[in-house]
Short mmCIF file of C-alpha atoms and ligand atoms in Angstrom, two decimals:
data_model
loop_
_atom_site.label_atom_id
_atom_site.label_comp_id
_atom_site.label_asym_id
_atom_site.label_seq_id
_atom_site.Cartn_x
_atom_site.Cartn_y
_atom_site.Cartn_z
CA MET A 1 0.00 0.00 0.00
CA ARG A 2 1.03 3.63 -0.25
CA VAL A 3 0.51 4.65 3.36
CA ALA A 4 0.03 2.73 6.61
CA ILE A 5 -1.44 4.72 9.47
CA ILE A 6 -0.76 3.18 12.88
CA GLY A 7 -3.53 3.96 15.37
CA ALA A 8 -7.17 5.04 15.07
CA GLY A 9 -7.42 7.80 17.65
CA PHE A 10 -7.72 11.53 16.95
CA ALA A 11 -4.44 11.60 15.00
CA GLY A 12 -4.96 8.43 12.93
CA ILE A 13 -8.57 9.18 11.99
CA GLY A 14 -7.59 12.77 11.14
CA ALA A 15 -4.71 11.47 8.99
CA ALA A 16 -7.06 9.12 7.14
CA ILE A 17 -9.54 11.90 6.39
CA ALA A 18 -6.76 14.23 5.25
CA LEU A 19 -5.24 11.55 3.00
CA ARG A 20 -8.56 10.59 1.52
CA ASP A 21 -9.46 14.25 0.87
CA SER A 22 -6.12 14.71 -0.89
CA GLY A 23 -7.05 12.01 -3.37
CA GLU A 24 -5.21 9.06 -1.85
CA ARG A 25 -7.14 5.79 -1.80
CA ASP A 26 -4.40 3.27 -1.10
CA PHE A 27 -3.98 3.36 2.65
CA VAL A 28 -4.94 1.43 5.75
CA ILE A 29 -5.43 2.37 9.39
CA LEU A 30 -4.10 -0.35 11.68
CA GLU A 31 -5.72 -0.38 15.11
CA ARG A 32 -4.82 -2.89 17.80
CA ALA A 33 -8.09 -2.53 19.72
CA GLU A 34 -11.50 -3.71 18.65
CA SER A 35 -12.82 -0.18 18.14
CA VAL A 36 -11.59 3.32 17.33
CA GLY A 37 -11.15 6.35 19.58
CA GLY A 38 -7.73 6.04 21.28
CA THR A 39 -7.68 7.98 24.54
CA TRP A 40 -11.44 8.42 24.45
CA ARG A 41 -12.04 4.71 23.99
CA ASP A 42 -9.62 3.72 26.75
CA ASN A 43 -10.50 6.29 29.41
CA ARG A 44 -13.96 5.36 30.65
CA TYR A 45 -13.69 6.42 34.30
CA PRO A 46 -16.65 8.26 35.85
CA GLY A 47 -16.40 11.98 35.09
CA VAL A 48 -13.98 11.62 32.16
CA ALA A 49 -14.18 14.78 30.09
CA CYS A 50 -12.01 17.18 28.16
CA ASP A 51 -10.65 20.38 29.65
CA VAL A 52 -10.33 22.01 26.21
CA PRO A 53 -13.61 23.48 24.87
CA SER A 54 -15.37 21.02 22.58
CA HIS A 55 -15.70 23.33 19.56
CA LEU A 56 -11.92 23.68 19.63
CA TYR A 57 -11.22 20.07 20.59
CA SER A 58 -12.57 18.69 17.30
CA TYR A 59 -11.37 18.66 13.69
CA SER A 60 -11.55 22.06 11.96
CA PHE A 61 -12.70 20.17 8.87
CA LEU A 62 -15.46 18.34 10.75
CA PRO A 63 -17.18 20.88 13.01
CA ASN A 64 -19.94 19.58 15.23
CA PRO A 65 -22.85 21.94 15.95
CA ASP A 66 -24.31 19.43 18.40
CA TRP A 67 -21.75 19.54 21.23
CA SER A 68 -23.89 19.37 24.34
CA SER A 69 -21.74 21.65 26.52
CA VAL A 70 -18.69 23.88 26.54
CA PHE A 71 -16.54 20.96 27.73
CA ALA A 72 -17.64 17.66 26.21
CA SER A 73 -17.67 14.43 28.19
CA GLY A 74 -15.35 11.58 27.19
CA PRO A 75 -18.19 9.40 25.83
CA GLU A 76 -19.44 12.31 23.68
CA ILE A 77 -15.96 12.82 22.18
CA HIS A 78 -15.67 9.08 21.61
CA GLU A 79 -18.99 9.14 19.77
CA TYR A 80 -17.75 12.06 17.65
CA LEU A 81 -14.72 10.01 16.57
CA GLU A 82 -16.76 6.91 15.83
CA SER A 83 -19.17 8.99 13.81
CA ALA A 84 -16.26 10.59 11.91
CA VAL A 85 -15.12 7.14 10.77
CA HIS A 86 -18.64 6.32 9.67
CA THR A 87 -19.63 9.59 7.96
CA GLN A 88 -16.27 9.84 6.21
CA GLY A 89 -16.55 6.27 4.92
CA LEU A 90 -13.28 5.13 6.45
CA GLU A 91 -14.42 1.62 7.39
CA GLU A 92 -12.99 0.09 4.21
CA HIS A 93 -9.53 1.35 5.26
CA LEU A 94 -9.79 0.32 8.88
CA ARG A 95 -8.20 -2.89 10.20
CA LEU A 96 -9.36 -3.41 13.78
CA ASN A 97 -7.81 -5.96 16.15
CA THR A 98 -4.62 -5.50 14.16
CA ALA A 99 -1.64 -4.64 16.33
CA MET A 100 1.53 -3.38 14.69
CA THR A 101 4.17 -5.81 16.00
CA GLY A 102 7.15 -4.59 13.94
CA LEU A 103 8.08 -1.92 11.41
CA ASP A 104 11.23 -2.61 9.39
CA TRP A 105 12.69 -0.27 6.81
CA ASP A 106 13.73 -2.19 3.70
CA ASP A 107 16.46 -0.07 2.14
CA GLU A 108 16.65 -2.13 -1.04
CA TRP A 109 13.00 -1.75 -1.94
CA ALA A 110 12.52 1.55 -0.15
CA VAL A 111 9.46 0.35 1.71
CA TRP A 112 8.40 -0.24 5.27
CA ARG A 113 7.67 -3.86 6.09
CA VAL A 114 4.79 -3.72 8.53
CA ASP A 115 4.26 -6.80 10.69
CA THR A 116 0.94 -7.05 12.43
CA SER A 117 -0.94 -9.54 14.56
CA GLN A 118 -2.97 -10.27 11.39
CA GLY A 119 -0.10 -10.65 8.91
CA GLY A 120 2.29 -8.45 6.96
CA TYR A 121 2.02 -5.43 4.68
CA THR A 122 4.46 -3.22 2.84
CA ALA A 123 3.98 0.53 2.79
CA ASP A 124 5.82 3.33 1.00
CA ALA A 125 5.19 5.64 3.94
CA VAL A 126 4.06 5.26 7.54
CA ILE A 127 2.14 7.73 9.69
CA LEU A 128 2.74 6.78 13.29
CA ALA A 129 -0.34 7.94 15.18
CA ALA A 130 0.01 5.59 18.13
CA GLY A 131 -0.67 8.13 20.86
CA ARG A 132 1.45 9.49 23.67
CA LEU A 133 -0.52 8.52 26.77
CA THR A 134 -1.53 4.95 26.04
CA GLU A 135 0.37 2.73 28.50
CA PRO A 136 -0.86 3.06 32.08
CA ARG A 137 1.88 3.61 34.63
CA ILE A 138 1.46 1.95 38.02
CA PRO A 139 4.15 2.89 40.52
CA GLU A 140 6.12 0.19 42.27
CA VAL A 141 4.65 0.03 45.75
CA PRO A 142 6.32 -2.44 48.12
CA GLY A 143 3.85 -4.98 49.49
CA ILE A 144 1.16 -4.20 46.91
CA GLU A 145 0.76 -7.93 46.23
CA SER A 146 -0.66 -8.31 49.76
CA PHE A 147 -3.64 -6.09 48.91
CA ARG A 148 -6.72 -8.30 48.78
CA GLY A 149 -9.27 -5.90 47.26
CA GLU A 150 -9.81 -4.66 43.73
CA LEU A 151 -7.00 -2.68 42.15
CA PHE A 152 -6.95 -1.02 38.72
CA HIS A 153 -5.75 2.00 36.72
CA SER A 154 -8.01 4.93 35.81
CA ALA A 155 -7.52 4.17 32.09
CA ARG A 156 -8.59 0.54 32.59
CA TRP A 157 -11.79 1.30 34.43
CA ARG A 158 -13.64 -1.67 35.93
CA GLY A 159 -17.31 -0.83 35.55
CA ASP A 160 -18.19 -4.14 37.21
CA VAL A 161 -16.69 -3.16 40.58
CA GLU A 162 -19.28 -2.02 43.12
CA LEU A 163 -18.37 1.36 44.66
CA ALA A 164 -21.36 2.42 46.77
CA GLY A 165 -20.62 2.06 50.45
CA ARG A 166 -17.06 0.83 49.83
CA ARG A 167 -13.72 2.33 50.87
CA VAL A 168 -12.01 3.55 47.70
CA ALA A 169 -8.46 4.90 47.67
CA VAL A 170 -7.45 7.04 44.70
CA VAL A 171 -3.71 7.39 44.16
CA GLY A 172 -2.75 10.59 42.34
CA THR A 173 -4.07 14.11 41.88
CA GLY A 174 -3.60 14.74 38.15
CA ALA A 175 -6.23 15.63 35.53
CA SER A 176 -7.76 12.13 35.67
CA ALA A 177 -7.99 11.96 39.48
CA ILE A 178 -9.66 15.32 39.96
CA GLN A 179 -12.37 14.44 37.44
CA LEU A 180 -12.89 11.04 38.97
CA VAL A 181 -12.86 11.78 42.70
CA PRO A 182 -16.08 13.86 42.97
CA ARG A 183 -17.96 11.24 40.91
CA LEU A 184 -16.83 8.45 43.24
CA ALA A 185 -18.14 10.39 46.21
CA ASP A 186 -21.43 10.98 44.34
CA ALA A 187 -21.64 7.22 43.79
CA GLY A 188 -21.58 6.71 47.55
CA ALA A 189 -17.99 5.53 47.91
CA HIS A 190 -15.89 6.51 50.97
CA VAL A 191 -12.96 8.05 49.15
CA THR A 192 -9.43 8.79 50.32
CA VAL A 193 -7.07 10.59 47.93
CA PHE A 194 -3.31 10.07 48.17
CA GLN A 195 -1.80 13.39 47.14
CA ARG A 196 1.96 13.35 46.57
CA SER A 197 1.89 16.87 45.06
CA ALA A 198 -0.98 19.33 45.29
CA PRO A 199 -2.21 20.39 41.84
CA TRP A 200 -3.00 23.96 40.75
CA ILE A 201 -6.71 24.19 39.98
CA VAL A 202 -8.80 26.94 38.38
CA PRO A 203 -12.60 27.09 37.91
CA ARG A 204 -14.24 25.11 35.13
CA PRO A 205 -16.55 27.49 33.25
CA ASP A 206 -18.77 24.74 31.89
CA ARG A 207 -22.40 25.01 30.85
CA ALA A 208 -24.79 23.18 28.56
CA TYR A 209 -25.49 24.63 25.12
CA SER A 210 -29.20 25.29 24.67
CA ASP A 211 -31.21 23.78 21.81
CA ALA A 212 -31.41 27.27 20.31
CA GLU A 213 -27.60 27.66 20.42
CA ARG A 214 -27.09 24.28 18.78
CA ALA A 215 -29.62 25.12 16.08
CA SER A 216 -27.86 28.41 15.43
CA PHE A 217 -24.46 26.66 15.15
CA ALA A 218 -25.98 24.28 12.58
CA ALA A 219 -27.56 27.13 10.65
CA ASP A 220 -24.52 29.39 10.78
CA PRO A 221 -21.21 27.52 10.41
CA GLU A 222 -19.36 30.82 10.32
CA ALA A 223 -20.56 31.64 13.84
CA MET A 224 -19.32 28.22 14.95
CA ALA A 225 -15.94 28.86 13.31
CA ALA A 226 -15.78 32.25 15.02
CA LEU A 227 -16.40 30.63 18.41
CA ARG A 228 -13.65 28.10 17.71
CA SER A 229 -11.27 30.87 16.75
CA ALA A 230 -12.10 32.89 19.89
CA GLN A 231 -11.49 29.79 22.05
CA PHE A 232 -8.18 29.18 20.27
CA TRP A 233 -6.92 32.72 20.92
CA GLU A 234 -8.09 32.56 24.55
CA GLY A 235 -5.94 29.44 24.86
CA GLU A 236 -2.99 31.14 23.18
CA ALA A 237 -3.19 34.00 25.66
CA MET A 238 -2.41 31.50 28.41
CA PHE A 239 0.96 30.66 26.88
CA ALA A 240 2.56 33.78 28.41
CA ALA A 241 2.27 32.19 31.86
CA ARG A 242 3.96 29.01 30.59
CA ALA A 243 6.68 31.00 28.82
CA GLY A 244 7.75 32.39 32.18
CA ASP A 245 6.42 35.96 31.86
CA PRO A 246 6.41 37.00 35.57
CA ALA A 247 3.24 39.12 35.39
CA ALA A 248 1.31 36.40 33.57
CA VAL A 249 2.55 33.76 36.04
CA ALA A 250 1.49 35.97 38.98
CA ASP A 251 -1.98 36.47 37.48
CA ALA A 252 -2.40 32.73 36.85
CA ARG A 253 -1.29 31.93 40.41
CA ALA A 254 -3.65 34.55 41.88
CA GLU A 255 -6.62 33.12 39.95
CA ALA A 256 -5.93 29.61 41.26
CA LEU A 257 -5.34 30.75 44.88
CA GLU A 258 -8.55 32.77 44.80
CA HIS A 259 -10.40 29.63 43.64
CA LEU A 260 -8.86 27.63 46.49
CA HIS A 261 -9.82 30.30 49.06
CA ALA A 262 -13.35 30.59 47.67
CA GLN A 263 -13.95 26.85 47.88
CA VAL A 264 -11.97 25.73 50.96
CA ALA A 265 -12.62 27.54 54.24
CA ASP A 266 -10.48 25.36 56.55
CA PRO A 267 -6.96 26.88 56.68
CA ALA A 268 -5.28 23.54 57.42
CA LEU A 269 -6.93 21.85 54.45
CA ARG A 270 -6.14 24.88 52.31
CA ALA A 271 -2.49 24.68 53.30
CA ALA A 272 -2.41 21.00 52.42
CA LEU A 273 -3.96 21.79 49.02
CA THR A 274 -1.53 24.60 48.18
CA PRO A 275 1.09 23.53 45.63
CA ASP A 276 4.78 23.98 46.41
CA TYR A 277 5.87 24.57 42.81
CA GLU A 278 5.00 27.19 40.20
CA ILE A 279 1.64 27.14 38.42
CA GLY A 280 1.78 25.58 34.96
CA CYS A 281 4.85 23.45 35.75
CA LYS A 282 2.54 20.44 35.85
CA ARG A 283 -0.73 20.62 33.92
CA ARG A 284 -2.96 23.39 35.32
CA LEU A 285 -6.23 21.62 36.10
CA ILE A 286 -9.77 22.93 35.77
CA SER A 287 -12.46 21.83 38.19
CA SER A 288 -15.28 23.39 40.13
CA ASP A 289 -16.23 20.26 42.09
CA TYR A 290 -12.93 18.79 43.32
CA TYR A 291 -12.27 21.22 46.20
CA PRO A 292 -15.92 21.11 47.37
CA ALA A 293 -15.74 17.30 47.54
CA LEU A 294 -12.76 17.62 49.93
CA ALA A 295 -14.07 20.66 51.84
CA SER A 296 -17.40 18.98 52.54
CA GLY A 297 -15.70 15.97 54.06
CA ALA A 298 -17.14 13.67 51.40
CA VAL A 299 -13.57 12.84 50.41
CA ALA A 300 -10.61 12.46 52.78
CA LEU A 301 -7.23 13.87 51.82
CA GLU A 302 -4.01 12.02 52.64
CA ALA A 303 -1.45 14.65 51.75
CA SER A 304 1.39 12.27 50.99
CA ALA A 305 2.26 9.51 48.55
CA LEU A 306 1.15 5.92 48.78
CA ALA A 307 4.45 4.47 50.01
CA SER A 308 3.74 0.80 50.72
CA VAL A 309 1.12 -1.78 51.56
CA ASP A 310 1.41 -3.60 54.89
CA ARG A 311 -0.63 -6.79 55.21
CA GLY A 312 -3.30 -5.35 52.93
CA VAL A 313 -3.37 -1.89 54.55
CA LEU A 314 -2.26 1.13 52.48
CA VAL A 315 0.57 3.03 54.16
CA ALA A 316 1.20 6.66 53.25
CA ALA A 317 4.62 8.35 53.24
CA SER A 318 3.36 10.29 56.30
CA GLY A 319 2.93 6.97 58.13
CA ALA A 320 -0.88 7.13 58.00
CA ARG A 321 -2.59 3.77 57.46
CA VAL A 322 -5.64 3.60 55.22
CA GLU A 323 -7.87 0.58 54.86
CA ALA A 324 -9.47 0.20 51.46
CA ASP A 325 -11.61 -2.21 49.47
CA VAL A 326 -10.69 -0.70 46.11
CA VAL A 327 -7.53 1.10 44.93
CA VAL A 328 -7.65 3.24 41.79
CA PHE A 329 -4.27 4.21 40.38
CA ALA A 330 -4.77 7.57 38.65
CA THR A 331 -1.02 7.64 38.27
CA GLY A 332 -0.62 8.60 34.62
CA PHE A 333 1.11 7.00 31.67
CA GLU A 334 4.47 5.97 30.26
CA SER A 335 5.25 9.07 28.27
CA SER A 336 8.95 9.64 27.73
CA GLU A 337 9.70 6.09 26.55
CA GLN A 338 7.03 5.10 24.07
CA PRO A 339 6.57 1.32 23.85
CA TYR A 340 6.22 1.45 20.04
CA ALA A 341 9.81 2.70 19.72
CA ALA A 342 11.27 -0.74 20.40
CA LEU A 343 9.25 -2.21 17.51
CA ILE A 344 10.53 0.14 14.81
CA ARG A 345 13.81 -0.54 12.98
CA GLY A 346 15.08 2.06 10.55
CA VAL A 347 18.13 2.21 8.25
CA GLY A 348 20.72 -0.41 9.27
CA GLY A 349 18.31 -2.03 11.73
CA THR A 350 18.66 0.66 14.42
CA THR A 351 15.58 0.74 16.58
CA LEU A 352 13.75 3.96 17.32
CA ALA A 353 14.23 3.14 21.03
CA GLU A 354 18.02 3.19 20.43
CA HIS A 355 17.77 6.45 18.48
CA TRP A 356 15.79 7.87 21.39
CA LYS A 357 17.94 6.41 24.17
CA ARG A 358 18.62 9.87 25.61
CA GLY A 359 15.08 11.08 24.93
CA MET A 360 12.69 11.59 22.03
CA THR A 361 13.71 13.92 19.21
CA ALA A 362 12.39 14.60 15.71
CA PHE A 363 12.88 17.29 13.10
CA ALA A 364 9.80 19.52 12.94
CA SER A 365 8.56 17.26 15.76
CA THR A 366 7.65 14.82 12.95
CA SER A 367 10.62 13.28 11.01
CA ILE A 368 13.46 11.21 12.43
CA HIS A 369 16.89 10.73 10.87
CA GLY A 370 17.40 7.12 9.77
CA PHE A 371 13.65 6.44 9.61
CA PRO A 372 12.80 7.47 6.05
CA ASN A 373 9.24 8.14 4.93
CA LEU A 374 8.03 7.74 8.51
CA PHE A 375 6.13 10.55 10.21
CA VAL A 376 5.26 10.61 13.90
CA VAL A 377 2.22 12.53 15.13
CA ASN A 378 1.94 13.43 18.83
CA GLY A 379 5.54 12.37 19.28
CA PRO A 380 8.51 14.49 20.42
CA ASN A 381 7.70 18.09 21.41
CA ALA A 382 4.28 18.08 19.77
CA GLY A 383 2.08 18.32 22.88
CA LEU A 384 0.73 21.48 24.48
CA GLY A 385 0.03 22.52 28.04
CA HIS A 386 -2.27 25.43 27.15
CA ASN A 387 -4.30 24.79 24.01
CA SER A 388 -5.89 22.12 21.80
CA ALA A 389 -3.99 18.96 20.86
CA VAL A 390 -6.20 18.67 17.78
CA TYR A 391 -4.75 21.90 16.36
CA MET A 392 -1.27 20.41 16.75
CA ILE A 393 -2.35 17.18 15.06
CA GLU A 394 -3.81 19.09 12.12
CA THR A 395 -0.58 21.09 11.79
CA GLN A 396 1.44 17.89 11.65
CA LEU A 397 -0.95 16.44 9.08
CA GLN A 398 -0.46 19.49 6.85
CA TYR A 399 3.28 18.89 7.03
CA ILE A 400 2.95 15.19 6.30
CA LEU A 401 0.67 15.72 3.31
CA GLY A 402 3.25 18.17 1.97
CA ALA A 403 5.94 15.52 2.35
CA LEU A 404 3.82 12.91 0.62
CA SER A 405 3.08 15.32 -2.24
CA HIS A 406 6.81 15.86 -2.57
CA LEU A 407 7.40 12.11 -2.77
CA ASP A 408 4.66 11.90 -5.34
CA ALA A 409 6.24 14.58 -7.47
CA PHE A 410 9.91 13.63 -7.12
CA GLY A 411 9.99 10.01 -6.01
CA GLY A 412 12.89 8.72 -3.91
CA VAL A 413 12.69 8.66 -0.14
CA LEU A 414 12.68 11.36 2.50
CA ASP A 415 15.24 10.90 5.25
CA VAL A 416 15.81 14.03 7.30
CA SER A 417 19.49 14.79 7.90
CA ALA A 418 21.00 14.13 11.32
CA ARG A 419 22.21 17.72 11.30
CA ALA A 420 18.72 19.11 10.79
CA GLU A 421 17.32 16.95 13.59
CA ARG A 422 20.13 18.07 15.94
CA ALA A 423 19.66 21.74 15.08
CA TYR A 424 15.91 21.49 15.69
CA THR A 425 16.56 19.76 19.03
CA ARG A 426 18.95 22.54 20.06
CA MET A 427 16.30 25.10 19.14
CA ILE A 428 13.76 23.24 21.30
CA ASP A 429 16.18 23.28 24.25
CA ARG A 430 16.77 27.02 23.84
CA MET A 431 13.04 27.71 23.67
CA ALA A 432 12.33 25.42 26.64
CA ALA A 433 14.97 26.88 28.98
CA PRO A 434 12.97 29.86 30.31
CA THR A 435 9.60 28.07 30.43
CA VAL A 436 7.85 27.17 33.64
CA TRP A 437 8.17 23.47 32.70
CA LEU A 438 11.92 23.74 33.38
CA THR A 439 12.05 26.55 35.92
CA GLY A 440 8.89 25.86 37.94
CA GLY A 441 10.44 23.52 40.50
CA CYS A 442 8.39 20.42 39.73
CA ASP A 443 8.86 17.01 38.20
CA SER A 444 6.37 16.26 35.43
CA TRP A 445 5.73 13.72 32.71
CA TYR A 446 6.66 16.40 30.18
CA LEU A 447 10.36 15.88 31.03
CA ASP A 448 12.49 12.88 30.18
CA PRO A 449 13.90 11.55 33.47
CA ARG A 450 17.08 10.37 31.67
CA SER A 451 18.11 13.84 30.57
CA GLY A 452 15.78 16.32 32.27
CA ARG A 453 14.97 17.66 28.76
CA LEU A 454 11.49 18.78 27.80
CA THR A 455 10.60 16.09 25.24
CA LEU A 456 6.80 15.90 25.31
CA LEU A 457 5.71 19.52 24.92
CA TRP A 458 6.28 22.09 22.22
CA PRO A 459 7.83 25.00 24.14
CA GLY A 460 6.03 27.70 22.17
CA SER A 461 2.56 28.83 21.27
CA ALA A 462 0.36 26.67 19.06
CA HIS A 463 0.30 29.17 16.20
CA GLU A 464 4.12 29.39 16.28
CA PHE A 465 4.17 25.61 15.89
CA ARG A 466 2.03 25.94 12.77
CA GLU A 467 4.15 28.78 11.37
CA ARG A 468 7.32 26.80 11.88
CA ASN A 469 6.20 23.24 11.24
CA GLY A 470 3.00 23.38 9.21
CA THR A 471 4.58 23.56 5.76
CA PHE A 472 6.84 20.90 4.32
CA ASP A 473 10.24 22.05 3.05
CA PRO A 474 12.46 19.40 1.43
CA ARG A 475 15.78 21.17 2.12
CA PRO A 476 16.57 19.51 5.49
CA TYR A 477 16.18 16.09 3.88
CA GLU A 478 19.10 14.11 2.46
CA PRO A 479 18.91 13.17 -1.18
CA LYS A 480 18.82 9.39 -1.21
CA GLU A 481 19.12 7.09 -4.19
CA THR A 482 16.83 4.10 -4.29
CA HIS A 483 17.16 0.99 -6.37
CA VAL A 484 13.52 1.02 -7.29
CA ALA A 485 11.47 3.25 -9.52
CA PRO A 486 9.76 6.06 -7.64
CA HIS A 487 6.33 5.17 -6.34
CA PRO A 488 3.81 7.79 -7.32
CA LEU A 489 1.93 8.54 -4.15
CA ARG A 490 -0.99 10.21 -5.92
CA VAL A 491 -1.33 12.72 -3.16
CA GLN A 492 -2.70 15.78 -4.82
CA GLY A 493 -2.51 18.58 -2.37
CA VAL A 494 -2.44 19.90 1.11
CA ARG A 495 -5.64 21.04 2.68
P1 NAP B 501 -0.68 12.45 35.64
O1 NAP B 501 -0.97 13.85 35.30
O2 NAP B 501 0.62 11.87 35.22
O3 NAP B 501 -0.87 12.33 37.20
C1 NAP B 501 -0.42 11.21 37.90
C2 NAP B 501 -0.61 11.48 39.36
O4 NAP B 501 -0.22 10.32 40.09
C3 NAP B 501 0.24 12.63 39.88
O5 NAP B 501 -0.56 13.41 40.74
C4 NAP B 501 1.35 11.92 40.62
O6 NAP B 501 1.93 12.68 41.65
C5 NAP B 501 0.57 10.77 41.18
N1 NAP B 501 1.35 9.66 41.75
C6 NAP B 501 2.22 8.82 41.14
N2 NAP B 501 2.68 7.92 42.03
C7 NAP B 501 2.09 8.19 43.23
C8 NAP B 501 2.14 7.64 44.53
N3 NAP B 501 2.92 6.58 44.82
N4 NAP B 501 1.38 8.19 45.51
C9 NAP B 501 0.59 9.25 45.26
N5 NAP B 501 0.51 9.82 44.05
C10 NAP B 501 1.24 9.30 43.05
O7 NAP B 501 -1.81 11.44 35.07
P2 NAP B 501 -3.31 11.74 34.64
O8 NAP B 501 -4.05 12.46 35.69
O9 NAP B 501 -3.87 10.45 34.14
O10 NAP B 501 -3.15 12.73 33.44
C11 NAP B 501 -2.21 12.49 32.40
C12 NAP B 501 -2.44 13.49 31.33
O11 NAP B 501 -3.58 13.10 30.59
C13 NAP B 501 -2.74 14.90 31.77
O12 NAP B 501 -1.63 15.65 32.11
C14 NAP B 501 -3.46 15.44 30.56
O13 NAP B 501 -2.54 15.83 29.57
C15 NAP B 501 -4.21 14.22 30.10
N6 NAP B 501 -5.58 14.28 30.62
C16 NAP B 501 -6.35 15.25 30.12
C17 NAP B 501 -7.63 15.37 30.55
C18 NAP B 501 -8.43 16.46 29.94
O14 NAP B 501 -9.42 16.85 30.49
N7 NAP B 501 -8.02 16.98 28.78
C19 NAP B 501 -8.15 14.53 31.50
C20 NAP B 501 -7.34 13.52 32.01
C21 NAP B 501 -6.05 13.40 31.55
P3 NAP B 501 3.09 13.77 41.33
O15 NAP B 501 2.36 14.96 40.77
O16 NAP B 501 3.72 14.02 42.62
O17 NAP B 501 4.01 13.14 40.33
#
């Protein structure tokens, strides 16, 4: 085939639509699970939702006038993605229950040999859209094997486990935990939260869209586009606080502290909930019901890490002992070392994991030296802490379609030079140095623990990412002779 897309989440489905719209018909989407949706298929915990407004957290080329509220729930976003596959007629390209088990670059034939759980393919180009937060991370907790109750990760929710009236311990206070915790209390569980670090939280300005608003979005797509644009620029305005601008940081901190004071009257609880690092260093969370759940006593706070389990009892770093029937690990994901990297072998058989042994890098956050005609979406330095991931995905897709058009026109293969990748990486490091992610005094999943480098986030604004990386330019790529005739890719344009 011409193009193999790995993964059917936001990035993979978006890539398929973009390819199809550009005139390409010869592609497949390989998806290891039995259905599409990526993050929004896997995260089914009570309260799962997006903290980016729904009109912005959707494809620009597939606006949805029917979003039910400013911030859509996880199931609603999942439905949007499933419906995109259906309305765009992508089923014929979709291979479900098909896990990519190996990707090998064949230099002689200038193709990728794609091994899957359902057999092999060859592809001229590969779009790696395998996600960045897919593998749940459960910390090593001594004695955990002695716990006799139910134990699972927030991204592997067990809907069959009874919660009402039971003692539920939630480990972690990230974006997943703060959505989940109030819902567990609502369900009648006796919840204790293990908080290793207090998160910064600001209000969640959510509300339902009325029928009249939805009808007007459907009748007036320009008004819907204008709302999306306004939400995008509101998001961009928040970058100043991440970039380290002292006034913007002070304003962001004041907003969050005001929210804490407004919702938590008890000074001791407030002190325990006050972060000891700068706002924005870890993801700034939005919630209007997390603090009230703690302040009302519905949820107990253990302001230290889960350190060990002693004969079935959870022991906090503070020494406190907590008995529980259920433990939910809302402890995040493997982010800096992506499991797919060990499966991909480029020129000379080098694995992507070897190439990334000191941390993920890619030119334009998309192309990797020694891995020709392979494009990674949501990989190195392509995430954001302040705006919509979908905008970043669409930018990367513009770049990739440009690259595929180039291959179509000129043949050969596209292998970015090592020099270009190094220069881009140095630029990232320079841009990252003053940001709150490196100066804010916290440890986050945005940083690679092996080097301390910022490898997950783009250290600029989203529109800068598009200006810099949205248009393909062949100059950083090495001319490479192939033994085979050029494959016309039939990609006709960039949307
Ligand atoms: P996360 O942000 O990585 O949070 C993991 C949490 O587990 C942290 O609070 C961490 O504490 C804690 N932890 C780890 N080991 C612990 C221990 N032994 N005891 C106590 N706490 C422990 O994971 P997440 O909440 O699943 O979110 C991951 C990312 O997914 C987010 O940053 C966001 O990008 C995305 N997300 C987005 C939304 C949305 O609405 N858009 C919703 C959910 C998730 P430390 O802080 O001390 O490390």
